[in-house]
Short mmCIF file of C-alpha atoms in Angstrom, two decimals:
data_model
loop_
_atom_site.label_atom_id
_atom_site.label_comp_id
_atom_site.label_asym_id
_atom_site.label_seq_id
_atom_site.Cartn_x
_atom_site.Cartn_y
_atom_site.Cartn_z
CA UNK A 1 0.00 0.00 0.00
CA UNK A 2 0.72 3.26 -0.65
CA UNK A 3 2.13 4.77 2.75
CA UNK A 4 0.58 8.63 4.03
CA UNK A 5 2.54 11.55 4.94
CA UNK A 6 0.63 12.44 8.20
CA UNK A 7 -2.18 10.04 10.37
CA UNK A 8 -4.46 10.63 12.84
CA UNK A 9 -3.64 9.96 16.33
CA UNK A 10 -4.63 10.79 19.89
CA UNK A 11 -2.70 14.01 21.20
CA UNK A 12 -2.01 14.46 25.08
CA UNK A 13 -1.18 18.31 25.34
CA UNK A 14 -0.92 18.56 29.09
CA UNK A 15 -1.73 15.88 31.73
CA UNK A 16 -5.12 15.63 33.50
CA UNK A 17 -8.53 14.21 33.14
CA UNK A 18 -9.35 11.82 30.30
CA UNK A 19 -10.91 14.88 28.17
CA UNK A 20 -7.05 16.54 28.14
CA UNK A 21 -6.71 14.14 25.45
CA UNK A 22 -7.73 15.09 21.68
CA UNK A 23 -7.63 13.94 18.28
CA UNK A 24 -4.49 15.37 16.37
CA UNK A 25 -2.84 14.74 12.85
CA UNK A 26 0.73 14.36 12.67
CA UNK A 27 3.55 12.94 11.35
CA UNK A 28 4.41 9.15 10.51
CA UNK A 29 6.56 7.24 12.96
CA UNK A 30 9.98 6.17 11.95
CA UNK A 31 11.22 3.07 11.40
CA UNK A 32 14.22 1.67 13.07
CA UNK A 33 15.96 -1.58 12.28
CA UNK A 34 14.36 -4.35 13.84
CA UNK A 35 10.73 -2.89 13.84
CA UNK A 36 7.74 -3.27 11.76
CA UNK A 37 5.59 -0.32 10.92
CA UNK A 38 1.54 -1.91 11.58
CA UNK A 39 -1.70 -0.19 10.33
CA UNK A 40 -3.41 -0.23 13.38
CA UNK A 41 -6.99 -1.75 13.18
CA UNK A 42 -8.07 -2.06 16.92
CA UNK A 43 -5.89 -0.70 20.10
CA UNK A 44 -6.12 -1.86 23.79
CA UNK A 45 -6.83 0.51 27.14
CA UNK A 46 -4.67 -0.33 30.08
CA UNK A 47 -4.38 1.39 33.06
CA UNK A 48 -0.48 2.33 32.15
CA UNK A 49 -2.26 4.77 29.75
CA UNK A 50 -4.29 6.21 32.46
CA UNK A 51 -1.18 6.45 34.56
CA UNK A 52 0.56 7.98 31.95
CA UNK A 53 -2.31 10.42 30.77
CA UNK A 54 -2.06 11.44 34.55
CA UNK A 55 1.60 12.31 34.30
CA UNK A 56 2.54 9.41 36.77
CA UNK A 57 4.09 7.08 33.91
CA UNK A 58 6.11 8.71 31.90
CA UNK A 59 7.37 6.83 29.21
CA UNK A 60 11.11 6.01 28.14
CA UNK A 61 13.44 8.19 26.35
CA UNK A 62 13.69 6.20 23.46
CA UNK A 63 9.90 5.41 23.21
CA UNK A 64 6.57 7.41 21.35
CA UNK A 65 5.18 9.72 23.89
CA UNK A 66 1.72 8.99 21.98
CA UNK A 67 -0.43 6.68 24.38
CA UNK A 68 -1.08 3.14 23.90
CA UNK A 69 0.59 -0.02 24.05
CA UNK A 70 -1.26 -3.15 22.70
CA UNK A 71 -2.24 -2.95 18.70
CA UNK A 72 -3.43 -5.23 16.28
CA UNK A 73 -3.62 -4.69 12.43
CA UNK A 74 -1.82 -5.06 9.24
CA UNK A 75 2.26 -4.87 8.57
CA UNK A 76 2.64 -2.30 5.72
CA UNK A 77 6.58 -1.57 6.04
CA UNK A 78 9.47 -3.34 7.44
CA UNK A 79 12.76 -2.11 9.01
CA UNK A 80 16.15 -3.77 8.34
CA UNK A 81 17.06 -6.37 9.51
CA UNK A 82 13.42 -8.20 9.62
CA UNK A 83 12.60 -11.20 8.26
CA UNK A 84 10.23 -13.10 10.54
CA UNK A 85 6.93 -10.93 8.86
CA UNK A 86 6.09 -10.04 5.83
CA UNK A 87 3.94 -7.34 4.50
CA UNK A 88 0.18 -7.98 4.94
CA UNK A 89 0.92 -10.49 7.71
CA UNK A 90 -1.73 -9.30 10.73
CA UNK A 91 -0.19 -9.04 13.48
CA UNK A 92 -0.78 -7.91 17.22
CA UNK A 93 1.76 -6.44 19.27
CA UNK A 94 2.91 -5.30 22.28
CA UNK A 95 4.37 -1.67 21.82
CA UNK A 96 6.52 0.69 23.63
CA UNK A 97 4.30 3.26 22.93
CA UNK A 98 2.46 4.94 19.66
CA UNK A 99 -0.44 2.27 19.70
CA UNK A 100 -3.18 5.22 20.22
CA UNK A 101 -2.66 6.14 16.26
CA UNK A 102 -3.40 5.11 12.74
CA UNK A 103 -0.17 3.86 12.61
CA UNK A 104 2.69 2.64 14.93
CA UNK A 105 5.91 1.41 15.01
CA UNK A 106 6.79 -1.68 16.96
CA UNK A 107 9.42 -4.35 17.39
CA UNK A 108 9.61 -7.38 15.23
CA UNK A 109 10.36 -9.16 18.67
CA UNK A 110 7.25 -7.97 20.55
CA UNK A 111 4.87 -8.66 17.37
CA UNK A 112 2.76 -12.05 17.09
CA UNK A 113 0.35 -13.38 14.18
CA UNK A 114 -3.25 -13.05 15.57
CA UNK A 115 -4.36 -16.86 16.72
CA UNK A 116 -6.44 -18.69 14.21
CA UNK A 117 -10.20 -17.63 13.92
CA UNK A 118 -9.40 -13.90 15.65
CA UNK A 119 -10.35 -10.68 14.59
CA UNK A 120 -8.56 -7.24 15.13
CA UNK A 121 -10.52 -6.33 18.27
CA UNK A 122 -9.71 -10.12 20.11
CA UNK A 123 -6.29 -10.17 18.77
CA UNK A 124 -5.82 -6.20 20.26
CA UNK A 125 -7.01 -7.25 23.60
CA UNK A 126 -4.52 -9.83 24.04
CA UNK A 127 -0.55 -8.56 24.59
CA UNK A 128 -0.58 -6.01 27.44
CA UNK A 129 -2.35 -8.84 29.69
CA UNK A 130 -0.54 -12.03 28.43
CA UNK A 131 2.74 -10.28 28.58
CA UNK A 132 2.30 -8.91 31.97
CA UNK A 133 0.60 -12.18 33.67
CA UNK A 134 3.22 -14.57 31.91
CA UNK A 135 6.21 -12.88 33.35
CA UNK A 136 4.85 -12.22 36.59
CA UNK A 137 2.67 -15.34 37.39
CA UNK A 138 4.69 -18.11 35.63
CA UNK A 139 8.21 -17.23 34.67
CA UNK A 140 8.76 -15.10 38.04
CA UNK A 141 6.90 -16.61 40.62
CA UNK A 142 6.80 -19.87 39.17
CA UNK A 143 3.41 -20.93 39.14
CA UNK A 144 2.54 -24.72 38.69
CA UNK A 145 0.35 -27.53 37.85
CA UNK A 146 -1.05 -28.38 41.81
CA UNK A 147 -0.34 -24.96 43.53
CA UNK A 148 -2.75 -22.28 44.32
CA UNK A 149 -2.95 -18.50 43.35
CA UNK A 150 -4.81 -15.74 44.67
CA UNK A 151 -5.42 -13.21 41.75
CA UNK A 152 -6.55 -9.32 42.85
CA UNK A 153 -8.85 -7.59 40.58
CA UNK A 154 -10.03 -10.54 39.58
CA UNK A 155 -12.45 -8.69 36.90
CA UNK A 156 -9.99 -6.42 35.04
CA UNK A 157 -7.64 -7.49 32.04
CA UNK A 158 -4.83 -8.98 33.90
CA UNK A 159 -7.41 -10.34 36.46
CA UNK A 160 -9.50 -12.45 33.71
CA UNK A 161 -6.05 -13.31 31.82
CA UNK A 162 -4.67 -14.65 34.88
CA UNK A 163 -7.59 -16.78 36.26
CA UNK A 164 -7.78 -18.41 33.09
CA UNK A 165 -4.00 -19.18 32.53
CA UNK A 166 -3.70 -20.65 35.83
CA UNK A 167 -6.31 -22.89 35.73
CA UNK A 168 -5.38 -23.77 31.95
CA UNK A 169 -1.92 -24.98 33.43
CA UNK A 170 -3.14 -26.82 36.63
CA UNK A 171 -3.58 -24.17 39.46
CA UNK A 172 -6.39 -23.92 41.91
CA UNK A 173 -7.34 -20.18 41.57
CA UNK A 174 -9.08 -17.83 44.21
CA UNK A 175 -9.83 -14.17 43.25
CA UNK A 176 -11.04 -11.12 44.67
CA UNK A 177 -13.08 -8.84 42.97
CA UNK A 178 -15.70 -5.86 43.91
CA UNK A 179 -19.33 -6.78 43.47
CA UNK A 180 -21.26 -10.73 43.53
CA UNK A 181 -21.41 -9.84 39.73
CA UNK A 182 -18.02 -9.72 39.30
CA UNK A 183 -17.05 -12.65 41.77
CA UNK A 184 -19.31 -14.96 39.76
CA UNK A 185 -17.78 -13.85 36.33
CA UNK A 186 -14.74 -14.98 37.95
CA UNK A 187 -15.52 -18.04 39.33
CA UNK A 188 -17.24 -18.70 35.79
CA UNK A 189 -13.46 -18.42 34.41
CA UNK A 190 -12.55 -20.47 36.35
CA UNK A 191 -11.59 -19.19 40.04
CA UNK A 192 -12.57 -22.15 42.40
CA UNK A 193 -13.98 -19.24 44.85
CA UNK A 194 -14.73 -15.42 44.03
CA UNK A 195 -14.13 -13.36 47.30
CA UNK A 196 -16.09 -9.72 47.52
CA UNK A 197 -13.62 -7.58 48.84
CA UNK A 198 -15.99 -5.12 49.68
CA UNK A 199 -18.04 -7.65 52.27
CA UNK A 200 -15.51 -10.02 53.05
CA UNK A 201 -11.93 -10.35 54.24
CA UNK A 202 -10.15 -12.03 51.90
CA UNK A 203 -7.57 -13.41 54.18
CA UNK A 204 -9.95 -15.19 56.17
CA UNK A 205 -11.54 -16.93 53.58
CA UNK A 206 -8.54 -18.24 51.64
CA UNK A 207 -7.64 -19.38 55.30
CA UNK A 208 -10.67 -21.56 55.26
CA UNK A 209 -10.63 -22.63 51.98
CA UNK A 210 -7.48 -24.18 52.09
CA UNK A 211 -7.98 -25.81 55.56
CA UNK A 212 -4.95 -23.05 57.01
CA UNK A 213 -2.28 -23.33 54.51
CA UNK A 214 -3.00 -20.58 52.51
CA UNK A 215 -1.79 -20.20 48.81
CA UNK A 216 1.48 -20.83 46.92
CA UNK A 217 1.40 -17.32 44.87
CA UNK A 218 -0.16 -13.97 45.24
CA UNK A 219 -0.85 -11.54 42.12
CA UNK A 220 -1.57 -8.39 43.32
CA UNK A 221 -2.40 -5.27 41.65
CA UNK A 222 -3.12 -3.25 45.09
CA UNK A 223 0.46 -3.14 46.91
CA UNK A 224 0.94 -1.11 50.35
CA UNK A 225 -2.86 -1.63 51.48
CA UNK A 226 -2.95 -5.43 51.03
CA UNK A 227 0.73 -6.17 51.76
CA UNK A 228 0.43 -7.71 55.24
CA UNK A 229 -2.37 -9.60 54.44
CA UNK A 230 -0.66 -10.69 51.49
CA UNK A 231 2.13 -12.02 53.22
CA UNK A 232 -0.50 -13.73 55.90
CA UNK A 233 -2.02 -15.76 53.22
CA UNK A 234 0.91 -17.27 51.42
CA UNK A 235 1.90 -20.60 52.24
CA UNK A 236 5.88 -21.97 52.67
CA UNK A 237 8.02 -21.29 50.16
CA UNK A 238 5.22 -19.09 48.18
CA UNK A 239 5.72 -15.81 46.62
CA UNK A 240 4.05 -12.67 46.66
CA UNK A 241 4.06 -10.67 42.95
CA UNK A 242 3.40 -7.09 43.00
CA UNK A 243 2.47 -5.71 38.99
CA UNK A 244 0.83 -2.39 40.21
CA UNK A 245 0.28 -0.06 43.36
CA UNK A 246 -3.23 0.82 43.16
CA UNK A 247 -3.83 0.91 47.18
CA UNK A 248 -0.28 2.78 47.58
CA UNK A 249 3.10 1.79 47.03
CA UNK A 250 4.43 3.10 50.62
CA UNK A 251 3.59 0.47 53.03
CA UNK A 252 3.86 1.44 57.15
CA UNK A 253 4.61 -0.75 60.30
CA UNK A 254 4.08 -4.45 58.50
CA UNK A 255 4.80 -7.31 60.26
CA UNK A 256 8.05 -8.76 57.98
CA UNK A 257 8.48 -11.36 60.10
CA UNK A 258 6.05 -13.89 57.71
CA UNK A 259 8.63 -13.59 54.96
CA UNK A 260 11.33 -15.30 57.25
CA UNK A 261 9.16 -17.67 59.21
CA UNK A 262 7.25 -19.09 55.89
CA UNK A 263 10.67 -18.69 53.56
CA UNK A 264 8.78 -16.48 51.17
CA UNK A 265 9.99 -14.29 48.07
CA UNK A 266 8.17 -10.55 47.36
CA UNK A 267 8.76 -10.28 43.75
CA UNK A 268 7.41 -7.30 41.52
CA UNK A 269 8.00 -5.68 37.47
CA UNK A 270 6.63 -3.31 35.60
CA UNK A 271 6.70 -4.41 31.54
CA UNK A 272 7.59 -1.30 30.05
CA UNK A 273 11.39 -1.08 30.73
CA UNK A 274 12.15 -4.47 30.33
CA UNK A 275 14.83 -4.90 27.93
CA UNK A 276 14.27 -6.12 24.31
CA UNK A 277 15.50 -9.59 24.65
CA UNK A 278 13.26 -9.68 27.65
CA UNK A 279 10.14 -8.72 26.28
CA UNK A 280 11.28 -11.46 23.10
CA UNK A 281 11.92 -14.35 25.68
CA UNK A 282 8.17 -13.36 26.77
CA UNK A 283 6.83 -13.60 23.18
CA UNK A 284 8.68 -16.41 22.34
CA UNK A 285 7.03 -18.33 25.72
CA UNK A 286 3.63 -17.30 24.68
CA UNK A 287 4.03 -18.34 21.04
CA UNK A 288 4.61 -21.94 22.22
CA UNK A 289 2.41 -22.39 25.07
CA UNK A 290 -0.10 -19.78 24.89
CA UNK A 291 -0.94 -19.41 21.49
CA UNK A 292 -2.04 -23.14 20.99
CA UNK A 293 -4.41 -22.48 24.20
CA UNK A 294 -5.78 -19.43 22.39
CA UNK A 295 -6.56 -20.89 18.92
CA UNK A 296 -8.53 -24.18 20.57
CA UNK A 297 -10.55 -21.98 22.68
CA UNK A 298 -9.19 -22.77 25.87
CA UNK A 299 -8.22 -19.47 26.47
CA UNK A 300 -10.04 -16.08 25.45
CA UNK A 301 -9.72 -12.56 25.72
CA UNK A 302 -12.57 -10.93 27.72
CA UNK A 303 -13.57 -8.35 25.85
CA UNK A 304 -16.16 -5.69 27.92
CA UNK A 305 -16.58 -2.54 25.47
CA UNK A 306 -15.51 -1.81 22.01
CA UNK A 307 -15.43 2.03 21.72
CA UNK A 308 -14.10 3.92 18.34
CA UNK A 309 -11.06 5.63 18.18
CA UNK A 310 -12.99 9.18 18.54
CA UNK A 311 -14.35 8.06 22.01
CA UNK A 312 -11.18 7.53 23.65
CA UNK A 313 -11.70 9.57 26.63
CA UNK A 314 -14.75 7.58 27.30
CA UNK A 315 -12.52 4.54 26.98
CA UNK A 316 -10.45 5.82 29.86
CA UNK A 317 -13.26 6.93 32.43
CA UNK A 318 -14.53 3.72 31.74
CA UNK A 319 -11.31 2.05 33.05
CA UNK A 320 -11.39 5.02 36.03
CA UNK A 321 -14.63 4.08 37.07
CA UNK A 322 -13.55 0.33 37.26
CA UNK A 323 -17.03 -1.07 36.30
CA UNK A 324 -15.85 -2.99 33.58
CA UNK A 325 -14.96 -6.90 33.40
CA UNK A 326 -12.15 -7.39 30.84
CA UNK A 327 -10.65 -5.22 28.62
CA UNK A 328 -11.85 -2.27 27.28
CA UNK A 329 -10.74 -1.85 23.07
CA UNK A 330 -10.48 1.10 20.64
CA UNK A 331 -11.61 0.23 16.96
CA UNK A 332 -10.11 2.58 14.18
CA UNK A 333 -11.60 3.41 11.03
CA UNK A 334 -10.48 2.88 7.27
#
């Protein structure tokens, strides 16, 4: 195809509420060796891009400043050095940046062919999550067939990735989410028990559940308010993996003492500024044992609203107001 000049994408002038953000026309990106240059189709909302919209996230030197950082659409250009795509290939990626545009530049390594039978939307809903849950649930804290998880925010895009990847790969699953609603879409994923963090204490009712031994791994999105409890509910040897801070990320007079007694490990990562081989040792882990889950319908994105590109700001105070379950997807046009 015939490449444009300038495209469309969404401008952040100054930080602040989700209506800061207009649409702009600008410039194309560049291509760099190693990247592919994809004609976005459909574009993920994470909560990095609220962070980031809020000036709390600011993104690396080296990266677009534009907002967004799952795509899925068409390669139309190639950068030196690639040879794993070809042009027309649709692909879905996980990108540094730039994914809130009609076009974006990404890394070869952080690209993947949408799973058989997907669309643009399911296929954009997929690389933010499955990144962030496969690093931090299985290749970090090590989860395995015959352990137990507790997932927080059971109900949002990590949350509904990670129920359903544990359980795919043996794990007994709790999660916590805010409403009866939202604990039985969980448990309908496949959490053995949703717990209502609103009317219940979590801690006490993974103690009962598992007869007083508590859980192998902890996923938590929260941080400083939920850290001691965290820690209460592990069992020996488990490990506590913090992706997000939502509750705080300054955490006053806890008891540490858990983390000795029980032989625990407090792990944590943010995805963003992990290095390139890093985010390709992900992607290659997902193409093998992740992808095959995905095509045979194991495995499925959960998809709450598809909004168009114009309604972006929408898109984010739907994400503020946390009412959602799953991921929330911007569609482009042409």
């Amino acid at each position: 195809m015939s490449l444009p000049i300038q495209m469309r994408f969404v401008d952040l002038p100054s930080f602040g509420a989700p209506e800061v953000m207009v649409l702009a026309t600008g410039p194309m990106p560049g291509l760099r060796s190693g990247e592919i240059l994809v004609k976005v189709e459909a574009a993920g909302v994470n909560r990095p891009d609220v962070a980031q919209r809020s000036g709390n996230y600011p993104p690396p030197k080296d990266a677009s400043p534009i907002l967004g950082l799952e795509i899925a659409g068409e390669v139309v250009a190639l950068g030196e050095g690639v040879s794993e795509f070809r042009i027309g290939d649709k692909v879905c990626a996980l990108a540094n940046g730039g994914g809130y545009a009609e076009f974006c530049a990404v890394p070869a390594s952080q690209a993947l062919r949408w799973p058989r039978g997907y669309d643009a939307v399911k296929a954009a809903a997929l690389c933010e999550t499955f990144f962030t849950v496969w690093a931090n649930l299985f290749q970090m804290a090590g989860l395995t067939e015959g352990e137990s998880v507790l997932i927080h925010g059971g109900t949002s895009g990590i949350g509904t990735t990670a129920i359903q990847l544990a359980r795919a790969f043996g794990a007994t699953v709790y999660a916590t989410a805010g409403s009866k609603e939202k604990c039985e879409a969980c448990e309908k994923l496949g959490a053995l028990r949703g717990i209502d963090y609103k009317s219940e204490d979590f801690a006490e009712v993974i103690k009962t559940e598992t007869g007083g031994r508590g859980v192998d791994v902890v996923l938590d999105m929260i941080g400083a308010a939920y850290f001691e409890k965290n820690l209460s509910v592990l069992a020996k040897d488990g490990c506590l993996s913090i992706i997000a801070f939502l509750g705080g990320n300054m955490a006053e007079k806890v008891n540490l003492s858990p983390i000795m007694v029980k032989r625990l490990t407090v792990t944590g990562s943010t995805m963003r500024p992990r290095t390139a081989d890093e985010k390709r040792a992900i992607r290659d882990d997902l193409l093998g044992q992740v992808w095959p889950l995905l095509e045979e319908g194991r495995v499925a994105p959960v998809i709450h609203s598809v909004l168009p590109f114009a309604e972006v700001a929408e898109a984010h105070r739907l994400m503020e107001s946390s009412s959602h379950i799953g991921k929330i997807v911007l569609r482009l046009d042409g």
